[in-house]
PDB file of C-alpha atoms in Angstrom:
ATOM      1  CA  MET A 900     -56.418  17.214-142.331  1.00 54.00           C
ATOM      2  CA  SER A 901     -55.864  14.533-139.725  1.00 74.00           C
ATOM      3  CA  GLU A 902     -58.646  14.045-137.217  1.00 79.00           C
ATOM      4  CA  ASN A 903     -56.755  15.901-134.513  1.00 87.00           C
ATOM      5  CA  HIS A 904     -55.757  18.704-136.828  1.00 90.00           C
ATOM      6  CA  ALA A 905     -59.381  19.239-137.891  1.00 90.00           C
ATOM      7  CA  LEU A 906     -60.501  19.225-134.263  1.00 94.00           C
ATOM      8  CA  GLU A 907     -57.853  21.715-133.175  1.00 95.00           C
ATOM      9  CA  GLU A 908     -57.380  23.972-136.184  1.00 94.00           C
ATOM     10  CA  GLY A 909     -60.528  23.584-138.256  1.00 92.00           C
ATOM     11  CA  ALA A 910     -63.532  25.875-138.602  1.00 94.00           C
ATOM     12  CA  ASP A 911     -66.043  23.107-137.864  1.00 96.00           C
ATOM     13  CA  PHE A 912     -67.677  23.321-134.481  1.00 97.00           C
ATOM     14  CA  THR A 913     -67.905  19.717-133.258  1.00 96.00           C
ATOM     15  CA  PRO A 914     -68.471  19.997-129.491  1.00 97.00           C
ATOM     16  CA  ARG A 915     -67.467  16.822-127.671  1.00 97.00           C
ATOM     17  CA  PHE A 916     -70.168  15.973-125.169  1.00 98.00           C
ATOM     18  CA  ASP A 917     -69.177  13.507-122.462  1.00 95.00           C
ATOM     19  CA  GLU A 918     -70.702  10.100-121.699  1.00 93.00           C
ATOM     20  CA  ASN A 919     -73.587  11.912-119.979  1.00 95.00           C
ATOM     21  CA  GLY A 920     -74.181  14.134-123.008  1.00 97.00           C
ATOM     22  CA  LEU A 921     -72.733  17.215-121.317  1.00 97.00           C
ATOM     23  CA  ILE A 922     -70.036  19.752-122.097  1.00 98.00           C
ATOM     24  CA  THR A 923     -68.314  21.789-119.393  1.00 98.00           C
ATOM     25  CA  CYS A 924     -68.833  25.521-119.511  1.00 98.00           C
ATOM     26  CA  ILE A 925     -66.845  28.279-117.791  1.00 98.00           C
ATOM     27  CA  THR A 926     -68.765  31.547-117.505  1.00 98.00           C
ATOM     28  CA  ARG A 927     -66.994  34.853-116.994  1.00 98.00           C
ATOM     29  CA  ALA A 928     -68.153  38.483-116.743  1.00 97.00           C
ATOM     30  CA  SER A 929     -67.791  40.708-119.788  1.00 97.00           C
ATOM     31  CA  GLY A 930     -66.495  43.743-117.926  1.00 93.00           C
ATOM     32  CA  ASP A 931     -63.545  42.552-115.876  1.00 95.00           C
ATOM     33  CA  GLY A 932     -63.365  38.924-116.986  1.00 96.00           C
ATOM     34  CA  GLU A 933     -64.042  37.596-113.489  1.00 97.00           C
ATOM     35  CA  VAL A 934     -64.834  33.877-113.525  1.00 98.00           C
ATOM     36  CA  LEU A 935     -68.408  33.670-112.246  1.00 98.00           C
ATOM     37  CA  MET A 936     -69.352  30.000-112.365  1.00 98.00           C
ATOM     38  CA  LEU A 937     -68.777  26.592-113.846  1.00 98.00           C
ATOM     39  CA  ALA A 938     -71.738  24.722-115.277  1.00 98.00           C
ATOM     40  CA  TYR A 939     -72.741  22.204-117.924  1.00 98.00           C
ATOM     41  CA  MET A 940     -74.688  22.255-121.170  1.00 98.00           C
ATOM     42  CA  ASN A 941     -76.332  19.435-123.036  1.00 98.00           C
ATOM     43  CA  ALA A 942     -76.894  19.751-126.787  1.00 98.00           C
ATOM     44  CA  GLU A 943     -80.287  21.390-126.257  1.00 98.00           C
ATOM     45  CA  ALA A 944     -78.925  23.990-123.822  1.00 98.00           C
ATOM     46  CA  LEU A 945     -76.123  24.811-126.250  1.00 98.00           C
ATOM     47  CA  ARG A 946     -78.577  25.093-129.171  1.00 97.00           C
ATOM     48  CA  LEU A 947     -80.852  27.424-127.188  1.00 97.00           C
ATOM     49  CA  THR A 948     -77.881  29.507-126.044  1.00 98.00           C
ATOM     50  CA  LEU A 949     -76.696  29.935-129.634  1.00 97.00           C
ATOM     51  CA  GLU A 950     -80.222  30.652-130.926  1.00 96.00           C
ATOM     52  CA  THR A 951     -81.347  33.097-128.264  1.00 96.00           C
ATOM     53  CA  GLY A 952     -78.078  34.684-127.139  1.00 97.00           C
ATOM     54  CA  VAL A 953     -79.057  33.957-123.535  1.00 98.00           C
ATOM     55  CA  ALA A 954     -77.197  31.332-121.485  1.00 98.00           C
ATOM     56  CA  HIS A 955     -78.983  28.031-120.932  1.00 98.00           C
ATOM     57  CA  TYR A 956     -77.460  25.207-118.907  1.00 98.00           C
ATOM     58  CA  TRP A 957     -78.215  21.668-117.849  1.00 98.00           C
ATOM     59  CA  SER A 958     -78.640  21.240-114.114  1.00 96.00           C
ATOM     60  CA  ARG A 959     -77.076  17.943-113.068  1.00 94.00           C
ATOM     61  CA  SER A 960     -78.698  18.036-109.612  1.00 91.00           C
ATOM     62  CA  ARG A 961     -82.184  18.900-110.882  1.00 93.00           C
ATOM     63  CA  LYS A 962     -81.730  16.956-114.139  1.00 96.00           C
ATOM     64  CA  SER A 963     -83.371  19.706-116.141  1.00 97.00           C
ATOM     65  CA  LEU A 964     -82.725  22.412-118.671  1.00 97.00           C
ATOM     66  CA  TRP A 965     -82.224  25.732-116.976  1.00 95.00           C
ATOM     67  CA  ARG A 966     -82.262  29.270-118.326  1.00 97.00           C
ATOM     68  CA  LYS A 967     -79.990  31.006-115.850  1.00 96.00           C
ATOM     69  CA  GLY A 968     -81.822  33.870-114.184  1.00 95.00           C
ATOM     70  CA  ASP A 969     -85.382  32.643-114.612  1.00 94.00           C
ATOM     71  CA  THR A 970     -85.867  32.737-110.861  1.00 91.00           C
ATOM     72  CA  SER A 971     -82.973  34.994-109.750  1.00 92.00           C
ATOM     73  CA  GLY A 972     -83.251  37.642-112.471  1.00 95.00           C
ATOM     74  CA  GLN A 973     -79.557  37.052-113.255  1.00 96.00           C
ATOM     75  CA  ILE A 974     -80.242  36.487-116.960  1.00 97.00           C
ATOM     76  CA  GLN A 975     -76.943  36.119-118.847  1.00 98.00           C
ATOM     77  CA  THR A 976     -76.669  37.833-122.219  1.00 98.00           C
ATOM     78  CA  VAL A 977     -73.913  36.075-124.111  1.00 98.00           C
ATOM     79  CA  LYS A 978     -71.245  38.350-125.562  1.00 98.00           C
ATOM     80  CA  GLU A 979     -68.888  35.659-126.792  1.00 98.00           C
ATOM     81  CA  ILE A 980     -68.505  31.883-126.816  1.00 98.00           C
ATOM     82  CA  ARG A 981     -65.132  30.203-127.199  1.00 98.00           C
ATOM     83  CA  THR A 982     -64.149  26.565-127.310  1.00 98.00           C
ATOM     84  CA  ASP A 983     -60.860  24.949-126.399  1.00 98.00           C
ATOM     85  CA  CYS A 984     -58.340  22.999-128.447  1.00 97.00           C
ATOM     86  CA  ASP A 985     -60.078  19.629-128.176  1.00 96.00           C
ATOM     87  CA  GLN A 986     -63.603  21.101-128.140  1.00 97.00           C
ATOM     88  CA  ASP A 987     -64.678  19.526-124.860  1.00 97.00           C
ATOM     89  CA  ALA A 988     -65.082  22.794-122.981  1.00 98.00           C
ATOM     90  CA  LEU A 989     -66.712  26.177-123.583  1.00 98.00           C
ATOM     91  CA  LEU A 990     -65.857  29.644-122.289  1.00 98.00           C
ATOM     92  CA  LEU A 991     -68.799  32.044-122.205  1.00 98.00           C
ATOM     93  CA  THR A 992     -68.420  35.777-121.695  1.00 98.00           C
ATOM     94  CA  VAL A 993     -71.681  37.212-120.407  1.00 98.00           C
ATOM     95  CA  GLU A 994     -73.375  40.303-119.124  1.00 98.00           C
ATOM     96  CA  ALA A 995     -75.512  39.318-116.141  1.00 96.00           C
ATOM     97  CA  ALA A 996     -78.754  41.174-115.454  1.00 96.00           C
ATOM     98  CA  GLY A 997     -80.341  41.640-112.034  1.00 93.00           C
ATOM     99  CA  ASP A 998     -77.662  42.255-109.440  1.00 91.00           C
ATOM    100  CA  GLY A 999     -74.986  41.189-111.940  1.00 91.00           C
ATOM    101  CA  GLY A1000     -74.095  38.114-109.927  1.00 93.00           C
ATOM    102  CA  ALA A1001     -74.192  34.430-110.699  1.00 96.00           C
ATOM    103  CA  CYS A1002     -74.086  32.526-107.409  1.00 96.00           C
ATOM    104  CA  HIS A1003     -77.196  31.290-105.647  1.00 93.00           C
ATOM    105  CA  THR A1004     -75.605  32.252-102.295  1.00 94.00           C
ATOM    106  CA  GLY A1005     -75.946  35.913-103.261  1.00 93.00           C
ATOM    107  CA  ARG A1006     -72.306  36.446-104.132  1.00 96.00           C
ATOM    108  CA  ARG A1007     -71.191  37.652-107.543  1.00 97.00           C
ATOM    109  CA  SER A1008     -68.960  34.641-108.264  1.00 98.00           C
ATOM    110  CA  CYS A1009     -69.346  31.065-107.080  1.00 98.00           C
ATOM    111  CA  PHE A1010     -65.599  31.027-106.371  1.00 98.00           C
ATOM    112  CA  TYR A1011     -65.814  33.077-103.147  1.00 98.00           C
ATOM    113  CA  ARG A1012     -63.554  30.829-101.048  1.00 98.00           C
ATOM    114  CA  LYS A1013     -59.800  30.442-101.098  1.00 98.00           C
ATOM    115  CA  VAL A1014     -58.233  27.075-100.360  1.00 98.00           C
ATOM    116  CA  ILE A1015     -55.534  27.658 -97.746  1.00 96.00           C
ATOM    117  CA  ALA A1016     -52.941  24.911 -97.216  1.00 94.00           C
ATOM    118  CA  ASP A1017     -50.863  25.086 -94.072  1.00 89.00           C
ATOM    119  CA  GLY A1018     -48.806  21.927 -94.207  1.00 84.00           C
ATOM    120  CA  PRO A1019     -51.233  19.016 -93.983  1.00 85.00           C
ATOM    121  CA  ASN A1020     -54.054  21.294 -92.779  1.00 92.00           C
ATOM    122  CA  VAL A1021     -56.257  22.585 -95.552  1.00 96.00           C
ATOM    123  CA  ARG A1022     -59.138  24.958 -94.912  1.00 97.00           C
ATOM    124  CA  LEU A1023     -61.329  27.426 -96.731  1.00 97.00           C
ATOM    125  CA  MET A1024     -61.438  31.176 -96.242  1.00 97.00           C
ATOM    126  CA  ILE A1025     -64.280  33.299 -97.555  1.00 96.00           C
ATOM    127  CA  GLU A1026     -62.949  36.185 -99.624  1.00 92.00           C
ATOM    128  CA  ALA A1027     -65.317  37.371-102.327  1.00 75.00           C
TER     129      ALA A1027
ATOM    130  CA  MET B 732     -75.078  23.626 -89.735  1.00 54.00           C
ATOM    131  CA  SER B 733     -77.118  21.786 -92.358  1.00 74.00           C
ATOM    132  CA  GLU B 734     -75.191  19.709 -94.834  1.00 79.00           C
ATOM    133  CA  ASN B 735     -75.622  22.317 -97.570  1.00 87.00           C
ATOM    134  CA  HIS B 736     -74.746  25.178 -95.275  1.00 90.00           C
ATOM    135  CA  ALA B 737     -71.510  23.462 -94.211  1.00 90.00           C
ATOM    136  CA  LEU B 738     -70.652  22.749 -97.846  1.00 95.00           C
ATOM    137  CA  GLU B 739     -71.296  26.330 -98.958  1.00 95.00           C
ATOM    138  CA  GLU B 740     -70.308  28.437 -95.971  1.00 94.00           C
ATOM    139  CA  GLY B 741     -68.014  26.265 -93.886  1.00 91.00           C
ATOM    140  CA  ALA B 742     -64.233  26.330 -93.559  1.00 94.00           C
ATOM    141  CA  ASP B 743     -63.866  22.593 -94.249  1.00 96.00           C
ATOM    142  CA  PHE B 744     -62.434  21.766 -97.647  1.00 97.00           C
ATOM    143  CA  THR B 745     -64.404  18.722 -98.841  1.00 96.00           C
ATOM    144  CA  PRO B 746     -63.813  18.582-102.606  1.00 97.00           C
ATOM    145  CA  ARG B 747     -66.513  16.616-104.387  1.00 97.00           C
ATOM    146  CA  PHE B 748     -64.843  14.299-106.883  1.00 98.00           C
ATOM    147  CA  ASP B 749     -67.133  12.894-109.575  1.00 95.00           C
ATOM    148  CA  GLU B 750     -67.924   9.235-110.315  1.00 93.00           C
ATOM    149  CA  ASN B 751     -64.534   8.961-112.038  1.00 95.00           C
ATOM    150  CA  GLY B 752     -62.726  10.411-109.026  1.00 97.00           C
ATOM    151  CA  LEU B 753     -62.060  13.734-110.740  1.00 97.00           C
ATOM    152  CA  ILE B 754     -62.712  17.388-109.996  1.00 98.00           C
ATOM    153  CA  THR B 755     -62.882  20.030-112.728  1.00 98.00           C
ATOM    154  CA  CYS B 756     -60.243  22.720-112.626  1.00 98.00           C
ATOM    155  CA  ILE B 757     -60.204  26.101-114.381  1.00 98.00           C
ATOM    156  CA  THR B 758     -56.721  27.586-114.689  1.00 98.00           C
ATOM    157  CA  ARG B 759     -56.161  31.298-115.250  1.00 98.00           C
ATOM    158  CA  ALA B 760     -53.079  33.502-115.522  1.00 97.00           C
ATOM    159  CA  SER B 761     -52.031  35.528-112.490  1.00 97.00           C
ATOM    160  CA  GLY B 762     -51.270  38.706-114.394  1.00 94.00           C
ATOM    161  CA  ASP B 763     -54.349  39.502-116.433  1.00 95.00           C
ATOM    162  CA  GLY B 764     -56.668  36.715-115.293  1.00 96.00           C
ATOM    163  CA  GLU B 765     -56.910  35.217-118.773  1.00 97.00           C
ATOM    164  CA  VAL B 766     -58.495  31.760-118.714  1.00 98.00           C
ATOM    165  CA  LEU B 767     -55.744  29.458-119.959  1.00 98.00           C
ATOM    166  CA  MET B 768     -57.181  25.937-119.821  1.00 98.00           C
ATOM    167  CA  LEU B 769     -59.679  23.564-118.313  1.00 98.00           C
ATOM    168  CA  ALA B 770     -58.405  20.307-116.854  1.00 98.00           C
ATOM    169  CA  TYR B 771     -59.089  17.717-114.181  1.00 98.00           C
ATOM    170  CA  MET B 772     -57.481  16.625-110.931  1.00 98.00           C
ATOM    171  CA  ASN B 773     -57.838  13.385-109.029  1.00 98.00           C
ATOM    172  CA  ALA B 774     -57.194  13.339-105.278  1.00 98.00           C
ATOM    173  CA  GLU B 775     -53.488  12.634-105.820  1.00 98.00           C
ATOM    174  CA  ALA B 776     -53.049  15.508-108.284  1.00 98.00           C
ATOM    175  CA  LEU B 777     -54.786  17.870-105.867  1.00 98.00           C
ATOM    176  CA  ARG B 778     -52.655  16.663-102.956  1.00 97.00           C
ATOM    177  CA  LEU B 779     -49.437  17.145-104.935  1.00 97.00           C
ATOM    178  CA  THR B 780     -50.584  20.585-106.103  1.00 98.00           C
ATOM    179  CA  LEU B 781     -51.262  21.676-102.518  1.00 97.00           C
ATOM    180  CA  GLU B 782     -48.005  20.150-101.235  1.00 96.00           C
ATOM    181  CA  THR B 783     -45.653  21.426-103.910  1.00 96.00           C
ATOM    182  CA  GLY B 784     -47.344  24.635-105.058  1.00 97.00           C
ATOM    183  CA  VAL B 785     -47.000  23.429-108.657  1.00 98.00           C
ATOM    184  CA  ALA B 786     -50.066  22.421-110.685  1.00 98.00           C
ATOM    185  CA  HIS B 787     -50.595  18.699-111.206  1.00 98.00           C
ATOM    186  CA  TYR B 788     -53.507  17.318-113.208  1.00 98.00           C
ATOM    187  CA  TRP B 789     -55.018  14.009-114.244  1.00 98.00           C
ATOM    188  CA  SER B 790     -54.938  13.392-117.974  1.00 96.00           C
ATOM    189  CA  ARG B 791     -58.170  11.669-118.992  1.00 94.00           C
ATOM    190  CA  SER B 792     -56.809  10.748-122.428  1.00 91.00           C
ATOM    191  CA  ARG B 793     -53.489   9.366-121.172  1.00 93.00           C
ATOM    192  CA  LYS B 794     -54.999   8.111-117.900  1.00 96.00           C
ATOM    193  CA  SER B 795     -52.034   9.358-115.919  1.00 97.00           C
ATOM    194  CA  LEU B 796     -50.944  11.930-113.416  1.00 97.00           C
ATOM    195  CA  TRP B 797     -49.386  14.876-115.133  1.00 95.00           C
ATOM    196  CA  ARG B 798     -47.241  17.704-113.818  1.00 97.00           C
ATOM    197  CA  LYS B 799     -48.026  20.447-116.313  1.00 96.00           C
ATOM    198  CA  GLY B 800     -44.859  21.642-117.979  1.00 95.00           C
ATOM    199  CA  ASP B 801     -42.720  18.538-117.542  1.00 94.00           C
ATOM    200  CA  THR B 802     -42.289  18.292-121.308  1.00 91.00           C
ATOM    201  CA  SER B 803     -43.274  21.821-122.430  1.00 92.00           C
ATOM    202  CA  GLY B 804     -41.475  23.788-119.728  1.00 95.00           C
ATOM    203  CA  GLN B 805     -44.779  25.533-118.958  1.00 96.00           C
ATOM    204  CA  ILE B 806     -44.565  24.708-115.246  1.00 97.00           C
ATOM    205  CA  GLN B 807     -47.418  26.391-113.368  1.00 98.00           C
ATOM    206  CA  THR B 808     -46.603  27.957-110.010  1.00 98.00           C
ATOM    207  CA  VAL B 809     -49.877  28.202-108.117  1.00 98.00           C
ATOM    208  CA  LYS B 810     -50.644  31.639-106.687  1.00 98.00           C
ATOM    209  CA  GLU B 811     -54.141  30.875-105.450  1.00 98.00           C
ATOM    210  CA  ILE B 812     -56.699  28.080-105.392  1.00 98.00           C
ATOM    211  CA  ARG B 813     -60.409  28.735-105.005  1.00 98.00           C
ATOM    212  CA  THR B 814     -63.366  26.409-104.850  1.00 98.00           C
ATOM    213  CA  ASP B 815     -66.973  27.065-105.758  1.00 98.00           C
ATOM    214  CA  CYS B 816     -70.155  27.019-103.693  1.00 97.00           C
ATOM    215  CA  ASP B 817     -70.753  23.277-103.936  1.00 96.00           C
ATOM    216  CA  GLN B 818     -67.057  22.349-103.975  1.00 97.00           C
ATOM    217  CA  ASP B 819     -67.133  20.421-107.240  1.00 97.00           C
ATOM    218  CA  ALA B 820     -64.869  22.794-109.154  1.00 98.00           C
ATOM    219  CA  LEU B 821     -61.545  24.545-108.576  1.00 98.00           C
ATOM    220  CA  LEU B 822     -60.175  27.825-109.903  1.00 98.00           C
ATOM    221  CA  LEU B 823     -56.379  28.013-110.004  1.00 98.00           C
ATOM    222  CA  THR B 824     -54.461  31.215-110.540  1.00 98.00           C
ATOM    223  CA  VAL B 825     -50.995  30.421-111.836  1.00 98.00           C
ATOM    224  CA  GLU B 826     -47.791  31.887-113.136  1.00 98.00           C
ATOM    225  CA  ALA B 827     -46.662  29.789-116.098  1.00 96.00           C
ATOM    226  CA  ALA B 828     -42.957  29.333-116.785  1.00 96.00           C
ATOM    227  CA  GLY B 829     -41.403  28.727-120.202  1.00 93.00           C
ATOM    228  CA  ASP B 830     -43.211  30.791-122.823  1.00 91.00           C
ATOM    229  CA  GLY B 831     -45.975  31.549-120.313  1.00 91.00           C
ATOM    230  CA  GLY B 832     -48.536  29.616-122.305  1.00 93.00           C
ATOM    231  CA  ALA B 833     -50.658  26.599-121.518  1.00 96.00           C
ATOM    232  CA  CYS B 834     -51.888  25.119-124.775  1.00 96.00           C
ATOM    233  CA  HIS B 835     -50.129  22.252-126.522  1.00 93.00           C
ATOM    234  CA  THR B 836     -50.846  23.940-129.898  1.00 94.00           C
ATOM    235  CA  GLY B 837     -48.385  26.677-128.965  1.00 93.00           C
ATOM    236  CA  ARG B 838     -50.998  29.292-128.103  1.00 96.00           C
ATOM    237  CA  ARG B 839     -51.159  30.954-124.720  1.00 96.00           C
ATOM    238  CA  SER B 840     -54.735  29.875-123.974  1.00 98.00           C
ATOM    239  CA  CYS B 841     -56.560  26.751-125.104  1.00 98.00           C
ATOM    240  CA  PHE B 842     -59.597  28.964-125.827  1.00 98.00           C
ATOM    241  CA  TYR B 843     -58.214  30.437-129.074  1.00 98.00           C
ATOM    242  CA  ARG B 844     -61.361  29.979-131.165  1.00 98.00           C
ATOM    243  CA  LYS B 845     -64.608  31.886-131.115  1.00 98.00           C
ATOM    244  CA  VAL B 846     -67.876  30.100-131.828  1.00 98.00           C
ATOM    245  CA  ILE B 847     -69.699  32.159-134.456  1.00 96.00           C
ATOM    246  CA  ALA B 848     -73.413  31.496-134.967  1.00 94.00           C
ATOM    247  CA  ASP B 849     -74.996  32.849-138.135  1.00 89.00           C
ATOM    248  CA  GLY B 850     -78.529  31.533-137.943  1.00 84.00           C
ATOM    249  CA  PRO B 851     -78.318  27.753-138.140  1.00 85.00           C
ATOM    250  CA  ASN B 852     -74.716  27.881-139.350  1.00 92.00           C
ATOM    251  CA  VAL B 853     -72.156  27.636-136.593  1.00 96.00           C
ATOM    252  CA  ARG B 854     -68.431  27.826-137.254  1.00 97.00           C
ATOM    253  CA  LEU B 855     -65.180  28.524-135.448  1.00 97.00           C
ATOM    254  CA  MET B 856     -62.875  31.450-135.977  1.00 97.00           C
ATOM    255  CA  ILE B 857     -59.315  31.478-134.675  1.00 96.00           C
ATOM    256  CA  GLU B 858     -58.666  34.605-132.644  1.00 92.00           C
ATOM    257  CA  ALA B 859     -56.044  34.167-129.957  1.00 75.00           C
TER     258      ALA B 859
END
C-alpha cells in the first residue's frame, strides 16, 4: 500500500499529532449526536482514554492533562471513537454524567451561540 | 464585562485564530446532524463563507484557500454557523451538493473508521 492508502484505508491506528503533540477531538453526545465540545488530546490523554474508557484531554490553557468531569462531575464515558481519513482528528461519542452537559458555562454544549451575518455586520446570538 | 465574560456571553464575534492564523471548524450535515469533516479556516475563508453562504476553508497541506466542492461538486451551502464558549472553534451546519458527501475517499463522512481497543492492541475498523 502507498503511504496515503495505508493512512486512509488501513487498519493501523497512527494518529497524527501536530507540532505541539496534540490531536483535535470533537466530542458528541451518544443519545442525539449533539456536538458538545471541541478539545485536544496529547498521546497520554489518548492512551488513558483508550485504557479507561473515560475521556481525558489536554488543556492548552492550563497546560495539563485533564480528566473531563473531575471538578464538574461531567465524567464522559466513551461509547465510540472514530478517526478521520488522514488520522489527524478524532470523533468521540460519549455519555456525560452529572447534568449531562459539557460546557463550563453551565450549558449542555459549548456551541450555544449562532453567528449571524447581516451584510458586513456580524454578531452572536445565544440559542442553546 | 470582564474579558472572559465578554468572550463567553457577549454578542461580539471575535474569533480567536491560532498562531498560524487558523480557526478549527467542525462541519455537520443539516439533515441528520452527522459530523462530516473537520477543517480549518483563515480570516479570508471565514469572511468568504459569511459573505457568500458557501463554505470556504484553508487547506493546510496545499497552503491555499479552498472552496469545498470546486473539484468534487460537493459545494456546501451553509445553513448555520455556531461558535464555542471561547470562540476558538466553529460548528457549521451545511447542505452538501453533488453526492451529498464530504470526504475525498468517496465516503459521506471523513470519520468512516472506528478505533477499536483490545487491551494494548488498537486497530481501525471501516464502518461508514
